[in-house]
């Protein structure tokens, strides 16, 4: 359950005032050089190398974010998840190393932090998601010490592993926030690896109480996969508390404070002592989108308001949205972006050519659910209807060693060497073999 009245601070944010020092123009402008911006630009250039594309991206480092879970589980080093941004920028793209701060879709311009005004013919909005640490009282101050950690940042993912491997017993809490998040399975994946680690050390698991606390009413949004995870937590003797939302960390007493929720909102409060706590923080679209005309009207999270089929903005036809900051009603994962990018590229080019937008995104997403160091459920599904699907000739609703190998070895390689370079989705090659269920 998500309480949309919980974060009014996300709706009313003062408009930034930035002095324009220079104006330039690009045919296509992408905001964000993450997986969505790079993959989409690569797809566009593969179709037409003469396109004038610019990407606004302030960071020097590009991260393979799905690797942060494995970093927190001690499988990867954080260095394994990053590359210099300049190495992944598609050849032929102009990299504007700056930060977008104001969107003016009525004037077809974007203003950056340095005062650069960029005019565009088409805009792709894909800045990724914003981590709202501040919405949990005391969390920002507590992170990275005394057992308080989160894999949702490359700063703290290594500390997660340090905390897990040194854990000697007590309460180990793993939380899920009361907002949509990127990679909805991540808060559980680290918990199962932690549980494996505790069991590998003499007496540690016996001295431990592993708990999963979530505002939801089930383990996962897709029933077929939720059923598997219910069995996993039962077999592992992990205590699950549904309709519990973390609202405060008190590091001085090592207490986590939760709202107990009902359909109408909080009805009670619970304090739980922790010896370690992994927090999945609240998330939303970046503030500069929330305060712009591109956001979904009256939505506290500020997602880019796009058509779920074409990825075209619902009110500004020369604007497209993709990835975590979009309003697409599916899980926010790299796998979803993989299927969205070719749709956006085809439809944007159709728009430029004044042709009908015929490509359709079907809601595909995937969340590889790590359930231990040698087991993963490759949870592929249609996020629009919740139906499990599979790119393989195998029932996806099973824990498999082979999918762990894919998650650990193959998927990072595919990301760096195929997805970011605009290559076709691998599952398309074996479509004729795919499992279709009963």
CSV table of C-alpha atoms in Angstrom, one decimal:
chain,number,residue,atom,x,y,z
A,1,UNK,CA,0.0,0.0,0.0
A,2,UNK,CA,1.3,3.5,-0.9
A,3,UNK,CA,-0.1,6.5,1.0
A,4,UNK,CA,0.0,9.3,-1.5
A,5,UNK,CA,-0.6,11.9,1.1
A,6,UNK,CA,2.5,11.1,3.0
A,7,UNK,CA,5.0,13.4,1.2
A,8,UNK,CA,3.5,16.8,0.6
A,9,UNK,CA,7.0,18.3,0.6
A,10,UNK,CA,7.5,16.5,-2.7
A,11,UNK,CA,4.8,18.5,-4.4
A,12,UNK,CA,5.6,22.1,-3.5
A,13,UNK,CA,9.2,22.9,-4.3
A,14,UNK,CA,10.4,26.4,-5.1
A,15,UNK,CA,11.4,27.1,-8.7
A,16,UNK,CA,15.2,27.5,-9.1
A,17,UNK,CA,16.5,30.8,-10.5
A,18,UNK,CA,19.4,30.3,-12.8
A,19,UNK,CA,21.0,33.1,-14.9
A,20,UNK,CA,21.2,32.1,-18.5
A,21,UNK,CA,24.8,32.8,-19.8
A,22,UNK,CA,24.6,31.0,-23.2
A,23,UNK,CA,22.1,29.4,-25.5
A,24,UNK,CA,22.8,26.4,-27.8
A,25,UNK,CA,20.6,24.0,-29.9
A,26,UNK,CA,20.5,20.3,-30.4
A,27,UNK,CA,18.1,18.2,-32.5
A,28,UNK,CA,17.7,15.6,-29.8
A,29,UNK,CA,18.5,16.3,-26.1
A,30,UNK,CA,18.5,13.5,-23.5
A,31,UNK,CA,18.5,14.3,-19.8
A,32,UNK,CA,20.5,11.6,-18.1
A,33,UNK,CA,23.5,9.5,-19.1
A,34,UNK,CA,22.5,6.4,-17.2
A,35,UNK,CA,21.4,3.1,-18.7
A,36,UNK,CA,18.3,4.7,-20.3
A,37,UNK,CA,20.0,7.7,-21.9
A,38,UNK,CA,23.0,5.7,-23.2
A,39,UNK,CA,21.0,2.8,-24.5
A,40,UNK,CA,18.4,5.0,-26.3
A,41,UNK,CA,21.0,7.2,-27.8
A,42,UNK,CA,22.9,4.2,-29.1
A,43,UNK,CA,19.6,2.8,-30.6
A,44,UNK,CA,18.9,6.1,-32.3
A,45,UNK,CA,22.4,6.4,-33.8
A,46,UNK,CA,22.3,2.8,-35.0
A,47,UNK,CA,19.2,3.8,-37.0
A,48,UNK,CA,20.6,7.2,-38.2
A,49,UNK,CA,24.2,8.1,-37.5
A,50,UNK,CA,23.6,11.7,-38.8
A,51,UNK,CA,21.4,12.6,-35.8
A,52,UNK,CA,22.5,15.5,-33.6
A,53,UNK,CA,22.2,14.1,-30.1
A,54,UNK,CA,23.3,15.7,-26.8
A,55,UNK,CA,23.2,14.1,-23.3
A,56,UNK,CA,23.2,16.1,-20.1
A,57,UNK,CA,25.0,14.1,-17.5
A,58,UNK,CA,26.9,15.6,-14.5
A,59,UNK,CA,28.7,12.5,-13.4
A,60,UNK,CA,32.2,11.3,-14.4
A,61,UNK,CA,31.3,7.7,-13.4
A,62,UNK,CA,28.7,5.4,-14.9
A,63,UNK,CA,27.5,2.6,-12.6
A,64,UNK,CA,26.0,-0.8,-13.3
A,65,UNK,CA,23.5,-0.3,-10.5
A,66,UNK,CA,22.2,-3.9,-10.3
A,67,UNK,CA,25.7,-4.8,-9.2
A,68,UNK,CA,25.3,-2.9,-5.9
A,69,UNK,CA,23.2,-5.8,-4.5
A,70,UNK,CA,26.1,-8.2,-5.2
A,71,UNK,CA,28.5,-5.6,-3.7
A,72,UNK,CA,26.5,-5.6,-0.5
A,73,UNK,CA,26.6,-9.4,-0.6
A,74,UNK,CA,30.4,-9.5,-0.9
A,75,UNK,CA,30.3,-11.0,-4.4
A,76,UNK,CA,31.5,-7.8,-6.3
A,77,UNK,CA,33.8,-5.0,-5.3
A,78,UNK,CA,32.2,-1.6,-5.9
A,79,UNK,CA,35.0,-1.0,-8.5
A,80,UNK,CA,33.4,-3.9,-10.5
A,81,UNK,CA,30.2,-1.9,-11.0
A,82,UNK,CA,31.6,1.3,-12.5
A,83,UNK,CA,33.4,2.7,-15.6
A,84,UNK,CA,34.4,6.2,-16.6
A,85,UNK,CA,31.4,8.0,-18.2
A,86,UNK,CA,33.4,8.9,-21.2
A,87,UNK,CA,33.9,5.2,-22.0
A,88,UNK,CA,30.2,4.5,-22.3
A,89,UNK,CA,29.1,7.7,-24.1
A,90,UNK,CA,28.1,6.6,-27.7
A,91,UNK,CA,30.4,7.9,-30.4
A,92,UNK,CA,28.8,10.9,-32.1
A,93,UNK,CA,26.9,12.1,-29.0
A,94,UNK,CA,27.7,15.5,-27.5
A,95,UNK,CA,28.2,15.1,-23.7
A,96,UNK,CA,27.1,18.2,-21.8
A,97,UNK,CA,28.8,17.6,-18.4
A,98,UNK,CA,26.2,19.6,-16.4
A,99,UNK,CA,23.0,19.2,-14.4
A,100,UNK,CA,19.5,20.0,-15.6
A,101,UNK,CA,17.7,22.3,-13.2
A,102,UNK,CA,14.8,23.8,-15.1
A,103,UNK,CA,12.5,22.4,-17.8
A,104,UNK,CA,10.6,24.7,-20.1
A,105,UNK,CA,8.7,22.4,-22.5
A,106,UNK,CA,6.5,25.2,-23.8
A,107,UNK,CA,9.7,26.9,-25.0
A,108,UNK,CA,11.5,23.7,-25.9
A,109,UNK,CA,14.4,24.5,-23.6
A,110,UNK,CA,16.3,23.1,-20.7
A,111,UNK,CA,18.4,25.2,-18.4
A,112,UNK,CA,21.4,23.7,-16.6
A,113,UNK,CA,23.1,24.5,-13.3
A,114,UNK,CA,25.9,26.4,-15.0
A,115,UNK,CA,23.4,28.7,-16.8
A,116,UNK,CA,23.4,26.9,-20.2
A,117,UNK,CA,20.1,27.1,-22.1
A,118,UNK,CA,19.7,24.2,-24.5
A,119,UNK,CA,17.0,24.4,-27.2
A,120,UNK,CA,15.8,21.1,-28.6
A,121,UNK,CA,13.6,19.6,-31.3
A,122,UNK,CA,12.9,16.5,-29.3
A,123,UNK,CA,13.6,15.8,-25.6
A,124,UNK,CA,14.2,12.5,-23.9
A,125,UNK,CA,13.7,12.6,-20.1
A,126,UNK,CA,15.6,9.8,-18.4
A,127,UNK,CA,17.5,11.2,-15.3
A,128,UNK,CA,17.0,8.1,-13.2
A,129,UNK,CA,15.3,8.1,-9.8
A,130,UNK,CA,16.0,10.4,-6.8
A,131,UNK,CA,16.8,8.8,-3.4
A,132,UNK,CA,14.9,10.7,-0.7
A,133,UNK,CA,17.0,9.8,2.4
A,134,UNK,CA,15.6,12.8,4.2
A,135,UNK,CA,12.1,11.3,4.4
A,136,UNK,CA,13.2,8.9,7.1
A,137,UNK,CA,14.1,10.9,10.1
A,138,UNK,CA,17.6,10.4,11.3
A,139,UNK,CA,18.6,8.1,8.4
A,140,UNK,CA,21.1,10.5,6.7
A,141,UNK,CA,23.0,11.0,9.9
A,142,UNK,CA,23.0,7.3,10.8
A,143,UNK,CA,24.1,5.8,7.4
A,144,UNK,CA,27.4,4.0,7.1
A,145,UNK,CA,28.1,3.4,10.8
A,146,UNK,CA,26.8,1.3,13.7
A,147,UNK,CA,25.1,-1.2,11.5
A,148,UNK,CA,22.9,1.2,9.5
A,149,UNK,CA,23.4,0.7,5.7
A,150,UNK,CA,21.8,0.6,2.3
A,151,UNK,CA,22.7,-0.9,-1.1
A,152,UNK,CA,20.9,2.0,-2.8
A,153,UNK,CA,24.1,4.0,-2.9
A,154,UNK,CA,27.7,3.1,-4.1
A,155,UNK,CA,28.9,4.9,-1.0
A,156,UNK,CA,27.2,2.4,1.4
A,157,UNK,CA,27.0,-0.9,-0.5
A,158,UNK,CA,30.5,-1.9,0.5
A,159,UNK,CA,29.6,-1.1,4.2
A,160,UNK,CA,26.6,-3.5,3.8
A,161,UNK,CA,29.0,-6.4,3.2
A,162,UNK,CA,31.3,-5.2,6.1
A,163,UNK,CA,28.2,-5.2,8.4
A,164,UNK,CA,27.0,-8.6,7.2
A,165,UNK,CA,30.3,-10.4,7.4
A,166,UNK,CA,31.0,-9.0,10.9
A,167,UNK,CA,27.5,-9.6,12.3
A,168,UNK,CA,27.6,-11.7,15.5
A,169,UNK,CA,23.9,-11.9,16.2
A,170,UNK,CA,20.9,-9.9,17.3
A,171,UNK,CA,18.2,-8.2,15.3
A,172,UNK,CA,19.0,-7.9,11.5
A,173,UNK,CA,16.3,-5.7,9.9
A,174,UNK,CA,15.6,-5.3,6.2
A,175,UNK,CA,13.1,-2.7,5.1
A,176,UNK,CA,11.0,-1.6,2.1
A,177,UNK,CA,9.7,2.0,1.8
A,178,UNK,CA,6.2,3.3,1.2
A,179,UNK,CA,7.0,4.6,-2.3
A,180,UNK,CA,7.8,3.0,-5.6
A,181,UNK,CA,11.5,2.1,-5.9
A,182,UNK,CA,14.0,0.9,-8.5
A,183,UNK,CA,14.5,-2.8,-8.4
A,184,UNK,CA,11.7,-3.8,-6.0
A,185,UNK,CA,13.3,-7.1,-5.2
A,186,UNK,CA,16.6,-5.6,-4.0
A,187,UNK,CA,15.6,-5.2,-0.3
A,188,UNK,CA,15.0,-8.9,-0.1
A,189,UNK,CA,18.0,-10.1,-2.2
A,190,UNK,CA,20.5,-8.7,0.3
A,191,UNK,CA,18.5,-10.3,3.1
A,192,UNK,CA,18.8,-13.8,1.7
A,193,UNK,CA,22.6,-13.4,1.1
A,194,UNK,CA,22.9,-12.1,4.7
A,195,UNK,CA,21.0,-15.1,6.0
A,196,UNK,CA,23.3,-17.4,4.1
A,197,UNK,CA,26.3,-15.7,5.6
A,198,UNK,CA,24.9,-15.9,9.1
A,199,UNK,CA,24.3,-19.6,8.6
A,200,UNK,CA,27.9,-20.2,7.4
A,201,UNK,CA,29.3,-19.1,10.8
A,202,UNK,CA,29.0,-21.2,13.9
A,203,UNK,CA,26.1,-20.1,16.1
A,204,UNK,CA,25.5,-16.7,14.4
A,205,UNK,CA,22.2,-17.6,12.8
A,206,UNK,CA,21.0,-19.2,16.0
A,207,UNK,CA,21.7,-15.9,17.8
A,208,UNK,CA,20.0,-13.8,15.1
A,209,UNK,CA,16.5,-12.6,14.4
A,210,UNK,CA,16.2,-11.8,10.7
A,211,UNK,CA,13.2,-9.6,9.9
A,212,UNK,CA,11.7,-8.1,6.7
A,213,UNK,CA,9.4,-5.1,7.2
A,214,UNK,CA,7.3,-3.7,4.4
A,215,UNK,CA,4.3,-1.5,3.9
A,216,UNK,CA,3.0,-4.0,1.3
A,217,UNK,CA,0.6,-6.9,2.0
A,218,UNK,CA,2.6,-9.5,0.1
A,219,UNK,CA,6.2,-10.4,-0.7
A,220,UNK,CA,6.2,-9.4,-4.4
A,221,UNK,CA,3.7,-7.7,-6.8
A,222,UNK,CA,3.4,-10.8,-9.0
A,223,UNK,CA,1.6,-13.7,-7.3
A,224,UNK,CA,3.6,-16.5,-8.9
A,225,UNK,CA,6.8,-15.0,-7.6
A,226,UNK,CA,5.4,-13.8,-4.3
A,227,UNK,CA,4.4,-17.5,-3.6
A,228,UNK,CA,8.0,-18.6,-4.1
A,229,UNK,CA,9.3,-15.9,-1.7
A,230,UNK,CA,6.7,-16.7,0.9
A,231,UNK,CA,8.2,-20.3,0.9
A,232,UNK,CA,11.7,-18.9,1.1
A,233,UNK,CA,11.1,-16.8,4.2
A,234,UNK,CA,9.2,-19.6,5.8
A,235,UNK,CA,12.0,-22.1,5.2
A,236,UNK,CA,14.6,-19.6,6.4
A,237,UNK,CA,12.6,-18.7,9.5
A,238,UNK,CA,12.6,-15.0,8.5
A,239,UNK,CA,10.0,-13.0,10.4
A,240,UNK,CA,7.9,-10.8,8.0
A,241,UNK,CA,5.9,-7.8,9.1
A,242,UNK,CA,3.5,-6.5,6.5
A,243,UNK,CA,2.0,-3.0,6.6
A,244,UNK,CA,5.0,-1.6,8.5
A,245,UNK,CA,6.7,1.5,7.2
A,246,UNK,CA,10.1,2.8,8.5
A,247,UNK,CA,9.8,6.4,9.4
A,248,UNK,CA,12.7,7.1,11.8
A,249,UNK,CA,16.1,5.8,12.8
A,250,UNK,CA,17.4,6.6,16.4
A,251,UNK,CA,21.1,5.7,16.2
A,252,UNK,CA,21.8,6.7,19.8
A,253,UNK,CA,19.5,3.9,21.1
A,254,UNK,CA,19.7,1.7,17.9
A,255,UNK,CA,15.9,1.8,17.4
A,256,UNK,CA,13.9,1.7,14.2
A,257,UNK,CA,10.5,3.4,14.4
A,258,UNK,CA,7.7,2.1,12.1
A,259,UNK,CA,4.2,3.2,11.3
A,260,UNK,CA,1.8,0.3,11.4
A,261,UNK,CA,-0.5,0.9,8.4
A,262,UNK,CA,-4.1,0.3,7.6
A,263,UNK,CA,-6.0,1.1,4.4
A,264,UNK,CA,-6.7,4.6,5.7
A,265,UNK,CA,-3.1,5.3,6.9
A,266,UNK,CA,-1.0,4.9,10.1
A,267,UNK,CA,-2.9,3.4,13.0
A,268,UNK,CA,-0.1,2.7,15.4
A,269,UNK,CA,3.7,2.9,15.9
A,270,UNK,CA,6.3,0.2,16.7
A,271,UNK,CA,9.8,0.5,17.9
A,272,UNK,CA,12.3,-2.3,17.2
A,273,UNK,CA,15.8,-2.5,18.4
A,274,UNK,CA,18.4,-3.3,15.7
A,275,UNK,CA,21.9,-4.6,15.6
A,276,UNK,CA,22.0,-4.0,11.9
A,277,UNK,CA,19.5,-2.5,9.5
A,278,UNK,CA,19.5,-2.4,5.7
A,279,UNK,CA,17.2,0.4,4.5
A,280,UNK,CA,15.6,0.7,1.1
A,281,UNK,CA,14.9,4.5,1.1
A,282,UNK,CA,11.9,6.3,-0.2
A,283,UNK,CA,12.3,7.4,-3.9
A,284,UNK,CA,10.7,9.7,-6.4
A,285,UNK,CA,11.4,11.6,-9.6
A,286,UNK,CA,14.1,14.3,-9.3
A,287,UNK,CA,12.9,17.6,-7.9
A,288,UNK,CA,13.5,19.5,-11.2
A,289,UNK,CA,10.9,17.2,-12.8
A,290,UNK,CA,8.4,17.5,-10.0
A,291,UNK,CA,8.4,21.3,-10.3
A,292,UNK,CA,8.1,21.2,-14.1
A,293,UNK,CA,5.0,20.9,-16.4
A,294,UNK,CA,6.3,17.5,-17.5
A,295,UNK,CA,5.3,15.8,-14.2
A,296,UNK,CA,2.1,13.8,-13.7
A,297,UNK,CA,-0.4,16.4,-12.4
A,298,UNK,CA,-1.1,16.2,-8.6
A,299,UNK,CA,1.2,13.2,-8.1
A,300,UNK,CA,3.6,13.4,-5.1
A,301,UNK,CA,6.3,11.5,-6.8
A,302,UNK,CA,6.5,13.7,-9.9
A,303,UNK,CA,7.0,11.0,-12.6
A,304,UNK,CA,7.3,12.1,-16.2
A,305,UNK,CA,3.8,11.9,-17.6
A,306,UNK,CA,4.1,9.5,-20.6
A,307,UNK,CA,1.9,7.3,-22.6
A,308,UNK,CA,2.4,3.7,-21.4
A,309,UNK,CA,2.4,2.3,-25.0
A,310,UNK,CA,4.4,4.8,-27.0
A,311,UNK,CA,6.5,6.5,-24.2
A,312,UNK,CA,5.5,9.9,-25.7
A,313,UNK,CA,4.6,12.6,-23.2
A,314,UNK,CA,0.8,13.0,-22.8
A,315,UNK,CA,0.8,16.7,-23.3
A,316,UNK,CA,4.1,17.6,-25.1
A,317,UNK,CA,4.4,15.5,-28.2
A,318,UNK,CA,8.1,16.2,-28.8
A,319,UNK,CA,9.0,15.0,-25.3
A,320,UNK,CA,9.5,11.3,-24.5
A,321,UNK,CA,10.2,9.6,-21.2
A,322,UNK,CA,11.9,6.3,-20.3
A,323,UNK,CA,13.3,4.5,-17.3
A,324,UNK,CA,12.9,5.0,-13.5
A,325,UNK,CA,11.6,8.6,-13.5
A,326,UNK,CA,8.8,7.8,-16.0
A,327,UNK,CA,5.2,7.2,-15.1
A,328,UNK,CA,5.1,3.8,-16.8
A,329,UNK,CA,3.2,1.4,-14.5
A,330,UNK,CA,5.8,-1.3,-14.4
A,331,UNK,CA,8.8,-2.2,-12.2
A,332,UNK,CA,11.7,0.2,-12.4
A,333,UNK,CA,14.6,-2.0,-13.6
A,334,UNK,CA,17.4,-2.1,-16.2
A,335,UNK,CA,15.5,-4.9,-17.9
A,336,UNK,CA,12.5,-2.7,-18.4
A,337,UNK,CA,14.7,0.0,-19.9
A,338,UNK,CA,16.2,-2.6,-22.3
A,339,UNK,CA,12.7,-3.1,-23.8
A,340,UNK,CA,11.7,0.5,-23.6
A,341,UNK,CA,14.7,1.9,-25.5
A,342,UNK,CA,14.0,0.5,-29.0
A,343,UNK,CA,10.3,1.6,-28.7
A,344,UNK,CA,11.3,5.1,-27.8
A,345,UNK,CA,13.9,5.3,-30.5
A,346,UNK,CA,11.5,4.1,-33.2
A,347,UNK,CA,8.7,6.4,-32.1
A,348,UNK,CA,10.9,9.5,-31.7
A,349,UNK,CA,12.2,9.0,-35.3
A,350,UNK,CA,8.6,8.6,-36.5
A,351,UNK,CA,7.7,11.8,-34.8
A,352,UNK,CA,10.6,13.7,-36.4
A,353,UNK,CA,9.4,12.3,-39.8
A,354,UNK,CA,5.8,13.3,-39.1
A,355,UNK,CA,4.7,9.7,-39.2
A,356,UNK,CA,2.4,7.7,-36.8
A,357,UNK,CA,4.0,6.3,-33.7
A,358,UNK,CA,3.6,2.5,-34.2
A,359,UNK,CA,6.1,0.9,-31.8
A,360,UNK,CA,4.6,-0.3,-28.5
A,361,UNK,CA,6.1,-1.1,-25.1
A,362,UNK,CA,4.3,-4.1,-23.6
A,363,UNK,CA,5.3,-3.5,-19.9
A,364,UNK,CA,8.1,-6.1,-19.9
A,365,UNK,CA,10.4,-6.1,-16.9
A,366,UNK,CA,12.6,-8.5,-15.1
A,367,UNK,CA,13.8,-8.7,-11.5
A,368,UNK,CA,16.4,-11.4,-10.9
A,369,UNK,CA,15.4,-12.4,-7.3
A,370,UNK,CA,18.6,-13.7,-5.6
A,371,UNK,CA,17.4,-16.2,-2.9
A,372,UNK,CA,20.9,-17.3,-1.9
A,373,UNK,CA,24.4,-17.4,-3.1
A,374,UNK,CA,23.7,-20.1,-5.6
A,375,UNK,CA,20.0,-19.6,-6.3
A,376,UNK,CA,18.0,-17.0,-8.3
A,377,UNK,CA,14.5,-16.7,-9.6
A,378,UNK,CA,14.6,-15.0,-13.0
A,379,UNK,CA,11.4,-13.1,-12.4
A,380,UNK,CA,10.4,-11.9,-15.8
A,381,UNK,CA,6.9,-10.5,-16.1
A,382,UNK,CA,4.5,-8.1,-17.8
A,383,UNK,CA,4.3,-5.2,-15.4
A,384,UNK,CA,1.0,-4.0,-16.9
A,385,UNK,CA,-0.9,-7.2,-16.1
A,386,UNK,CA,1.3,-9.1,-13.6
A,387,UNK,CA,1.6,-12.2,-15.8
A,388,UNK,CA,4.9,-14.1,-15.5
A,389,UNK,CA,6.8,-14.5,-18.8
A,390,UNK,CA,10.1,-16.1,-19.7
A,391,UNK,CA,12.8,-15.5,-22.3
A,392,UNK,CA,13.9,-19.2,-21.8
A,393,UNK,CA,12.3,-22.6,-22.4
A,394,UNK,CA,11.9,-22.9,-18.6
A,395,UNK,CA,9.2,-22.1,-16.0
A,396,UNK,CA,10.5,-18.8,-14.5
A,397,UNK,CA,8.8,-19.4,-11.2
A,398,UNK,CA,11.6,-21.6,-9.8
A,399,UNK,CA,14.9,-21.0,-8.0
A,400,UNK,CA,17.7,-22.0,-10.4
A,401,UNK,CA,21.5,-22.2,-10.1
A,402,UNK,CA,21.7,-21.3,-13.8
A,403,UNK,CA,20.0,-18.0,-13.2
A,404,UNK,CA,22.4,-17.2,-10.4
A,405,UNK,CA,25.3,-17.7,-12.9
A,406,UNK,CA,23.4,-15.4,-15.3
A,407,UNK,CA,22.9,-12.7,-12.7
A,408,UNK,CA,26.5,-12.9,-11.5
A,409,UNK,CA,28.4,-13.3,-14.7
A,410,UNK,CA,26.4,-12.9,-17.9
A,411,UNK,CA,24.1,-9.9,-17.1
A,412,UNK,CA,26.9,-7.5,-16.2
A,413,UNK,CA,28.7,-8.4,-19.5
A,414,UNK,CA,25.5,-8.0,-21.5
A,415,UNK,CA,25.0,-4.6,-19.9
A,416,UNK,CA,28.4,-3.1,-20.7
A,417,UNK,CA,28.9,-4.8,-24.1
A,418,UNK,CA,25.4,-5.0,-25.6
A,419,UNK,CA,22.8,-2.9,-23.9
A,420,UNK,CA,24.7,0.3,-23.7
A,421,UNK,CA,25.8,-0.2,-27.3
A,422,UNK,CA,22.3,-0.5,-28.6
A,423,UNK,CA,22.3,-4.2,-29.4
A,424,UNK,CA,19.1,-6.2,-29.7
A,425,UNK,CA,17.5,-7.8,-26.6
A,426,UNK,CA,18.9,-11.3,-26.3
A,427,UNK,CA,15.6,-13.0,-25.5
A,428,UNK,CA,14.4,-12.0,-29.0
A,429,UNK,CA,16.8,-14.5,-30.5
A,430,UNK,CA,15.3,-17.5,-28.8
A,431,UNK,CA,11.7,-16.3,-28.9
A,432,UNK,CA,10.5,-19.5,-30.7
A,433,UNK,CA,11.8,-21.5,-27.7
A,434,UNK,CA,10.2,-19.5,-24.9
A,435,UNK,CA,8.1,-20.9,-22.1
A,436,UNK,CA,4.5,-19.9,-22.3
A,437,UNK,CA,3.0,-21.6,-19.3
A,438,UNK,CA,-0.3,-23.3,-19.2
